[in-house]
mmCIF file of C-alpha atoms in Angstrom:
data_model
loop_
_atom_site.group_PDB
_atom_site.id
_atom_site.type_symbol
_atom_site.label_atom_id
_atom_site.label_comp_id
_atom_site.label_asym_id
_atom_site.label_seq_id
_atom_site.Cartn_x
_atom_site.Cartn_y
_atom_site.Cartn_z
ATOM 1 C CA SER A 256 -72.841 57.373 -67.453
ATOM 2 C CA ALA A 257 -74.025 54.746 -64.976
ATOM 3 C CA GLY A 258 -73.687 51.007 -64.579
ATOM 4 C CA PHE A 259 -73.583 48.037 -62.253
ATOM 5 C CA ALA A 260 -72.357 44.456 -61.989
ATOM 6 C CA VAL A 261 -74.354 41.732 -60.252
ATOM 7 C CA TYR A 262 -72.904 38.419 -59.086
ATOM 8 C CA GLY A 263 -75.862 36.091 -59.332
ATOM 9 C CA ALA A 264 -76.317 32.363 -59.817
ATOM 10 C CA GLY A 265 -73.875 30.472 -62.000
ATOM 11 C CA GLU A 266 -73.954 26.996 -63.460
ATOM 12 C CA ALA A 267 -70.918 24.720 -63.476
ATOM 13 C CA GLY A 268 -69.464 24.331 -66.948
ATOM 14 C CA GLN A 269 -71.118 27.479 -68.296
ATOM 15 C CA THR A 270 -69.879 30.995 -69.000
ATOM 16 C CA LYS A 271 -72.075 34.064 -69.266
ATOM 17 C CA LEU A 272 -71.219 36.817 -71.732
ATOM 18 C CA THR A 273 -72.973 40.153 -71.250
ATOM 19 C CA LEU A 274 -73.413 41.830 -74.642
ATOM 20 C CA ARG A 275 -74.333 45.435 -75.403
ATOM 21 C CA GLY A 276 -76.094 46.411 -78.617
ATOM 22 C CA THR A 277 -77.082 49.678 -80.231
ATOM 23 C CA SER A 278 -80.777 49.355 -79.298
ATOM 24 C CA PRO A 279 -83.202 46.905 -77.632
ATOM 25 C CA LEU A 280 -84.440 45.750 -81.062
ATOM 26 C CA ALA A 281 -80.912 45.243 -82.367
ATOM 27 C CA MET A 282 -80.045 43.231 -79.265
ATOM 28 C CA GLU A 283 -83.158 41.078 -79.643
ATOM 29 C CA GLU A 284 -82.257 40.328 -83.266
ATOM 30 C CA ARG A 285 -78.653 39.577 -82.344
ATOM 31 C CA ALA A 286 -79.718 37.203 -79.573
ATOM 32 C CA ALA A 287 -81.920 35.281 -82.043
ATOM 33 C CA GLU A 288 -78.981 34.943 -84.432
ATOM 34 C CA ILE A 289 -76.773 33.637 -81.627
ATOM 35 C CA GLU A 290 -79.380 31.075 -80.584
ATOM 36 C CA ALA A 291 -79.580 29.866 -84.188
ATOM 37 C CA ALA A 292 -75.794 29.602 -84.505
ATOM 38 C CA PHE A 293 -75.289 28.120 -81.009
ATOM 39 C CA PRO A 294 -78.281 25.882 -80.174
ATOM 40 C CA GLY A 295 -77.085 25.354 -76.601
ATOM 41 C CA ALA A 296 -77.064 29.076 -75.788
ATOM 42 C CA GLN A 297 -79.401 30.430 -73.113
ATOM 43 C CA THR A 298 -80.393 34.077 -73.642
ATOM 44 C CA THR A 299 -81.797 36.664 -71.235
ATOM 45 C CA LEU A 300 -82.625 40.096 -72.674
ATOM 46 C CA HIS A 301 -82.229 43.324 -70.704
ATOM 47 C CA ASP A 302 -83.061 46.351 -72.872
ATOM 48 C CA THR A 303 -79.878 47.130 -74.882
ATOM 49 C CA HIS A 304 -78.030 44.221 -73.227
ATOM 50 C CA ALA A 305 -78.298 40.451 -73.361
ATOM 51 C CA VAL A 306 -76.752 37.790 -71.153
ATOM 52 C CA ILE A 307 -75.753 34.756 -73.217
ATOM 53 C CA ALA A 308 -74.880 31.583 -71.311
ATOM 54 C CA VAL A 309 -72.993 28.928 -73.270
ATOM 55 C CA PRO A 310 -70.964 25.833 -72.371
ATOM 56 C CA ASP A 311 -67.371 26.734 -71.506
ATOM 57 C CA GLN A 312 -66.052 24.937 -74.576
ATOM 58 C CA GLU A 313 -68.125 27.202 -76.873
ATOM 59 C CA VAL A 314 -67.027 30.551 -75.426
ATOM 60 C CA GLU A 315 -64.110 31.191 -77.781
ATOM 61 C CA ALA A 316 -66.196 30.139 -80.795
ATOM 62 C CA LEU A 317 -68.928 32.602 -79.778
ATOM 63 C CA ILE A 318 -66.397 35.416 -79.327
ATOM 64 C CA LYS A 319 -64.957 34.775 -82.790
ATOM 65 C CA TRP A 320 -68.477 34.624 -84.250
ATOM 66 C CA LEU A 321 -69.265 38.013 -82.728
ATOM 67 C CA GLU A 322 -66.039 39.508 -84.094
ATOM 68 C CA ARG A 323 -66.913 38.224 -87.560
ATOM 69 C CA GLU A 324 -70.692 38.598 -87.730
ATOM 70 C CA ALA A 325 -71.461 41.408 -85.266
ATOM 71 C CA PRO A 326 -68.475 43.700 -84.686
ATOM 72 C CA GLU A 327 -70.797 46.455 -83.436
ATOM 73 C CA THR A 328 -71.910 44.245 -80.511
ATOM 74 C CA GLU A 329 -69.665 44.771 -77.498
ATOM 75 C CA ILE A 330 -68.805 42.212 -74.831
ATOM 76 C CA VAL A 331 -68.964 44.147 -71.547
ATOM 77 C CA GLY A 332 -68.643 41.244 -69.112
ATOM 78 C CA ARG A 333 -67.668 37.602 -68.934
ATOM 79 C CA GLY A 334 -67.829 35.084 -66.135
ATOM 80 C CA ASN A 335 -69.595 32.226 -64.446
ATOM 81 C CA ARG A 336 -71.642 34.546 -62.198
ATOM 82 C CA MET A 337 -71.029 38.166 -63.199
ATOM 83 C CA GLU A 338 -73.429 40.189 -65.350
ATOM 84 C CA VAL A 339 -72.616 43.815 -66.286
ATOM 85 C CA PHE A 340 -75.044 46.535 -67.395
ATOM 86 C CA LYS A 341 -74.324 50.165 -68.264
ATOM 87 C CA GLU A 342 -75.879 53.043 -70.164
ATOM 88 C CA VAL A 343 -76.211 56.820 -70.223
ATOM 89 C CA GLY A 344 -78.810 58.277 -67.866
ATOM 90 C CA LEU A 345 -79.648 58.925 -64.252
ATOM 91 C CA PRO A 346 -78.698 55.913 -62.064
ATOM 92 C CA GLU A 347 -82.293 55.162 -61.049
ATOM 93 C CA LYS A 348 -83.391 55.218 -64.695
ATOM 94 C CA VAL A 349 -80.547 52.944 -65.758
ATOM 95 C CA ALA A 350 -81.437 50.549 -62.933
ATOM 96 C CA GLU A 351 -85.084 50.532 -64.065
ATOM 97 C CA ARG A 352 -84.155 49.878 -67.710
ATOM 98 C CA PHE A 353 -82.244 46.743 -66.805
ATOM 99 C CA GLY A 354 -84.538 45.491 -64.027
ATOM 100 C CA LEU A 355 -82.020 45.699 -61.197
ATOM 101 C CA ALA A 356 -84.752 45.438 -58.537
ATOM 102 C CA GLY A 357 -85.615 41.939 -59.758
ATOM 103 C CA MET A 358 -82.049 40.624 -59.795
ATOM 104 C CA ARG A 359 -80.596 38.411 -57.064
ATOM 105 C CA GLY A 360 -77.034 37.681 -56.053
ATOM 106 C CA THR A 361 -74.432 37.665 -53.308
ATOM 107 C CA HIS A 362 -72.905 41.054 -54.123
ATOM 108 C CA ALA A 363 -73.056 43.891 -56.610
ATOM 109 C CA ILE A 364 -71.069 46.991 -57.571
ATOM 110 C CA GLY A 365 -72.599 50.162 -58.990
ATOM 111 C CA HIS A 366 -71.110 53.409 -60.259
ATOM 112 C CA THR A 367 -72.137 56.843 -61.499
ATOM 113 C CA ARG A 368 -69.480 58.679 -63.483
ATOM 114 C CA MET A 369 -68.858 62.397 -63.423
ATOM 115 C CA ALA A 370 -67.121 62.907 -66.757
ATOM 116 C CA THR A 371 -64.288 65.429 -66.464
ATOM 117 C CA GLU A 372 -61.921 64.465 -69.290
ATOM 118 C CA SER A 373 -64.204 62.922 -71.924
ATOM 119 C CA ALA A 374 -67.786 62.892 -73.172
ATOM 120 C CA VAL A 375 -70.717 61.300 -71.374
ATOM 121 C CA THR A 376 -71.115 58.032 -73.283
ATOM 122 C CA THR A 377 -71.958 54.423 -72.573
ATOM 123 C CA ASP A 378 -68.369 53.496 -73.436
ATOM 124 C CA GLY A 379 -67.295 55.722 -70.551
ATOM 125 C CA ALA A 380 -69.573 54.033 -68.023
ATOM 126 C CA HIS A 381 -68.201 51.776 -65.301
ATOM 127 C CA PRO A 382 -67.823 48.939 -64.310
ATOM 128 C CA TYR A 383 -65.040 47.782 -66.608
ATOM 129 C CA SER A 384 -64.231 44.097 -66.940
ATOM 130 C CA THR A 385 -61.129 42.642 -68.557
ATOM 131 C CA GLY A 386 -61.095 39.357 -66.666
ATOM 132 C CA LYS A 387 -63.471 36.504 -65.927
ATOM 133 C CA ASP A 388 -65.862 37.412 -63.098
ATOM 134 C CA GLN A 389 -63.757 40.509 -62.422
ATOM 135 C CA CYS A 390 -64.752 44.162 -62.693
ATOM 136 C CA LEU A 391 -63.599 47.524 -61.407
ATOM 137 C CA VAL A 392 -65.101 50.931 -60.659
ATOM 138 C CA HIS A 393 -62.957 53.967 -60.012
ATOM 139 C CA ASN A 394 -63.195 57.443 -58.582
ATOM 140 C CA GLY A 395 -60.226 59.575 -59.581
ATOM 141 C CA SER A 396 -57.772 59.890 -62.439
ATOM 142 C CA LEU A 397 -54.645 58.009 -63.567
ATOM 143 C CA SER A 398 -51.872 60.044 -65.190
ATOM 144 C CA ASN A 399 -49.883 57.147 -66.672
ATOM 145 C CA HIS A 400 -52.716 55.131 -68.228
ATOM 146 C CA ASN A 401 -51.510 55.649 -71.826
ATOM 147 C CA ASN A 402 -48.111 54.094 -71.127
ATOM 148 C CA LEU A 403 -49.722 51.285 -69.147
ATOM 149 C CA ARG A 404 -52.201 50.592 -71.946
ATOM 150 C CA ARG A 405 -49.370 50.180 -74.456
ATOM 151 C CA SER A 406 -47.489 47.853 -72.092
ATOM 152 C CA LEU A 407 -50.549 45.731 -71.345
ATOM 153 C CA ARG A 408 -51.416 45.407 -75.024
ATOM 154 C CA ARG A 409 -47.980 43.858 -75.517
ATOM 155 C CA GLU A 410 -49.000 41.357 -72.824
ATOM 156 C CA GLY A 411 -52.055 40.381 -74.897
ATOM 157 C CA LEU A 412 -54.778 42.441 -73.209
ATOM 158 C CA LYS A 413 -57.407 44.180 -75.329
ATOM 159 C CA PHE A 414 -58.977 47.558 -74.616
ATOM 160 C CA GLU A 415 -62.171 48.942 -76.125
ATOM 161 C CA THR A 416 -61.960 52.552 -74.881
ATOM 162 C CA GLU A 417 -59.469 55.274 -73.967
ATOM 163 C CA ASN A 418 -60.751 55.353 -70.389
ATOM 164 C CA ASP A 419 -58.143 55.136 -67.621
ATOM 165 C CA THR A 420 -60.373 52.893 -65.504
ATOM 166 C CA GLU A 421 -60.338 50.179 -68.162
ATOM 167 C CA VAL A 422 -56.537 50.272 -67.974
ATOM 168 C CA ALA A 423 -56.642 49.818 -64.195
ATOM 169 C CA ALA A 424 -58.973 46.815 -64.627
ATOM 170 C CA GLY A 425 -56.622 45.358 -67.233
ATOM 171 C CA TYR A 426 -53.617 45.924 -64.998
ATOM 172 C CA LEU A 427 -55.188 43.939 -62.153
ATOM 173 C CA THR A 428 -56.208 41.165 -64.555
ATOM 174 C CA TRP A 429 -52.628 40.956 -65.812
ATOM 175 C CA ARG A 430 -51.167 40.870 -62.300
ATOM 176 C CA MET A 431 -53.559 38.093 -61.269
ATOM 177 C CA ARG A 432 -52.786 36.195 -64.475
ATOM 178 C CA GLU A 433 -49.138 36.359 -63.432
ATOM 179 C CA GLY A 434 -50.014 34.588 -60.189
ATOM 180 C CA LEU A 435 -50.802 37.318 -57.662
ATOM 181 C CA SER A 436 -53.916 37.281 -55.516
ATOM 182 C CA LEU A 437 -56.285 40.201 -55.880
ATOM 183 C CA GLY A 438 -55.045 41.613 -52.582
ATOM 184 C CA ASP A 439 -51.408 41.451 -53.683
ATOM 185 C CA ALA A 440 -52.273 42.883 -57.118
ATOM 186 C CA LEU A 441 -53.895 45.857 -55.415
ATOM 187 C CA LYS A 442 -50.849 46.335 -53.185
ATOM 188 C CA VAL A 443 -48.351 46.459 -56.067
ATOM 189 C CA SER A 444 -50.662 48.777 -57.998
ATOM 190 C CA LEU A 445 -49.726 51.477 -55.488
ATOM 191 C CA ASP A 446 -46.251 51.525 -57.048
ATOM 192 C CA ASP A 447 -47.309 51.169 -60.691
ATOM 193 C CA LEU A 448 -50.383 53.412 -60.981
ATOM 194 C CA ASP A 449 -49.786 57.155 -60.853
ATOM 195 C CA GLY A 450 -52.610 59.485 -59.917
ATOM 196 C CA PHE A 451 -55.314 59.681 -57.291
ATOM 197 C CA TYR A 452 -57.979 57.017 -56.988
ATOM 198 C CA THR A 453 -60.342 54.895 -54.981
ATOM 199 C CA PHE A 454 -60.915 51.437 -56.477
ATOM 200 C CA VAL A 455 -63.667 48.926 -55.807
ATOM 201 C CA VAL A 456 -62.945 45.572 -57.450
ATOM 202 C CA GLY A 457 -65.458 42.754 -57.759
ATOM 203 C CA THR A 458 -64.556 39.065 -58.094
ATOM 204 C CA GLU A 459 -66.638 35.898 -58.165
ATOM 205 C CA ASN A 460 -66.295 35.462 -54.412
ATOM 206 C CA GLY A 461 -66.139 39.001 -53.054
ATOM 207 C CA PHE A 462 -64.803 42.492 -53.491
ATOM 208 C CA GLY A 463 -61.824 44.644 -52.567
ATOM 209 C CA VAL A 464 -61.304 48.335 -51.840
ATOM 210 C CA LEU A 465 -58.171 50.443 -52.227
ATOM 211 C CA ARG A 466 -57.462 54.157 -51.888
ATOM 212 C CA ASP A 467 -54.179 55.653 -53.063
ATOM 213 C CA GLY A 468 -51.622 56.980 -50.582
ATOM 214 C CA ILE A 469 -53.000 60.527 -50.602
ATOM 215 C CA ALA A 470 -56.631 59.368 -50.297
ATOM 216 C CA CYS A 471 -58.195 62.609 -51.495
ATOM 217 C CA LYS A 472 -61.193 60.808 -53.012
ATOM 218 C CA PRO A 473 -63.988 60.256 -50.454
ATOM 219 C CA ALA A 474 -64.953 56.775 -49.317
ATOM 220 C CA VAL A 475 -66.957 55.305 -46.454
ATOM 221 C CA MET A 476 -67.701 51.721 -45.450
ATOM 222 C CA ALA A 477 -70.185 49.938 -43.229
ATOM 223 C CA GLU A 478 -70.032 46.387 -41.882
ATOM 224 C CA THR A 479 -72.463 44.232 -39.920
ATOM 225 C CA ASP A 480 -72.851 40.503 -39.405
ATOM 226 C CA GLN A 481 -75.152 40.513 -42.467
ATOM 227 C CA TYR A 482 -73.373 42.686 -45.042
ATOM 228 C CA VAL A 483 -70.491 44.914 -46.055
ATOM 229 C CA ALA A 484 -71.307 48.107 -47.964
ATOM 230 C CA PHE A 485 -69.256 50.828 -49.633
ATOM 231 C CA GLY A 486 -70.089 54.316 -50.861
ATOM 232 C CA SER A 487 -68.484 57.626 -51.714
ATOM 233 C CA GLU A 488 -70.756 59.349 -49.179
ATOM 234 C CA TYR A 489 -72.490 58.217 -46.004
ATOM 235 C CA ARG A 490 -75.919 59.189 -47.318
ATOM 236 C CA VAL A 491 -75.915 56.229 -49.731
ATOM 237 C CA LEU A 492 -75.595 53.930 -46.690
ATOM 238 C CA ALA A 493 -78.000 55.759 -44.391
ATOM 239 C CA ASN A 494 -81.084 53.658 -45.249
ATOM 240 C CA LEU A 495 -79.457 50.240 -45.013
ATOM 241 C CA PRO A 496 -80.981 47.868 -42.431
ATOM 242 C CA GLY A 497 -79.107 47.958 -39.149
ATOM 243 C CA ILE A 498 -76.910 50.875 -40.176
ATOM 244 C CA GLU A 499 -77.388 52.499 -36.767
ATOM 245 C CA THR A 500 -75.409 49.677 -35.119
ATOM 246 C CA ALA A 501 -72.993 49.000 -38.001
ATOM 247 C CA ARG A 502 -69.292 49.614 -37.842
ATOM 248 C CA VAL A 503 -68.827 52.642 -40.110
ATOM 249 C CA TRP A 504 -65.387 53.926 -41.072
ATOM 250 C CA GLU A 505 -63.327 55.672 -43.716
ATOM 251 C CA PRO A 506 -60.824 53.346 -45.445
ATOM 252 C CA GLU A 507 -57.210 54.183 -44.641
ATOM 253 C CA PRO A 508 -54.824 55.364 -47.390
ATOM 254 C CA ALA A 509 -52.755 52.711 -49.224
ATOM 255 C CA THR A 510 -54.552 49.907 -47.367
ATOM 256 C CA VAL A 511 -56.219 46.940 -49.068
ATOM 257 C CA TYR A 512 -59.578 45.788 -47.748
ATOM 258 C CA PHE A 513 -61.034 42.547 -49.033
ATOM 259 C CA TRP A 514 -64.070 40.414 -48.251
ATOM 260 C CA GLU A 515 -65.001 36.957 -49.517
ATOM 261 C CA ARG A 516 -68.201 34.996 -49.087
#
């Protein structure tokens, strides 16, 4: 299971919904139906996914239309700038299917999942998004995600899978909805989330990194005047421009790192 989120160009007053269908043909047909029902919609097709941009005031109407007319079509991302793509397959093949090389943006987050507790499916692929322009990828396992899921559902959050990472994404969305910054939400998560984990969280303006207090999951970062990069292993950073003079370090346990453009 592999996926990525790209924070590209956004237009004021518009929201982009990334939809996932059962096949490229099904997604093409669904996009045509949406354009007929919502004449102001702008559609971009990417294999089994489509990015639908609509005026902000039409977002809730489109969501209700999808629930009524196309319940098999999943909303995997929502935001002014964020687009989310995920499928089953080798990461380079998934990237080719969706045309990642031709996309542009300020930052992006990618993930390859090693399934240990559930099947290899697209539903199990990261990133997970439960908030506007917000997504999360996760290396590790949460032991209290079932209790948290029940609690967050009572707070009005919806979950599409049984994956623990989706619960972590929902938890951060809830904390930020309650008024915390992303950095503070990550800090309090250290008390509320049981297990071992490394999180990378994307927002409209940047991204954050957090490892749990034990920090048994590998992580490495690189920073220059031009970019900040994260990976589970150094080899994914080795070919970046200027890496030989970059500051490279392993994130400390229970420490929040955050960058904004």
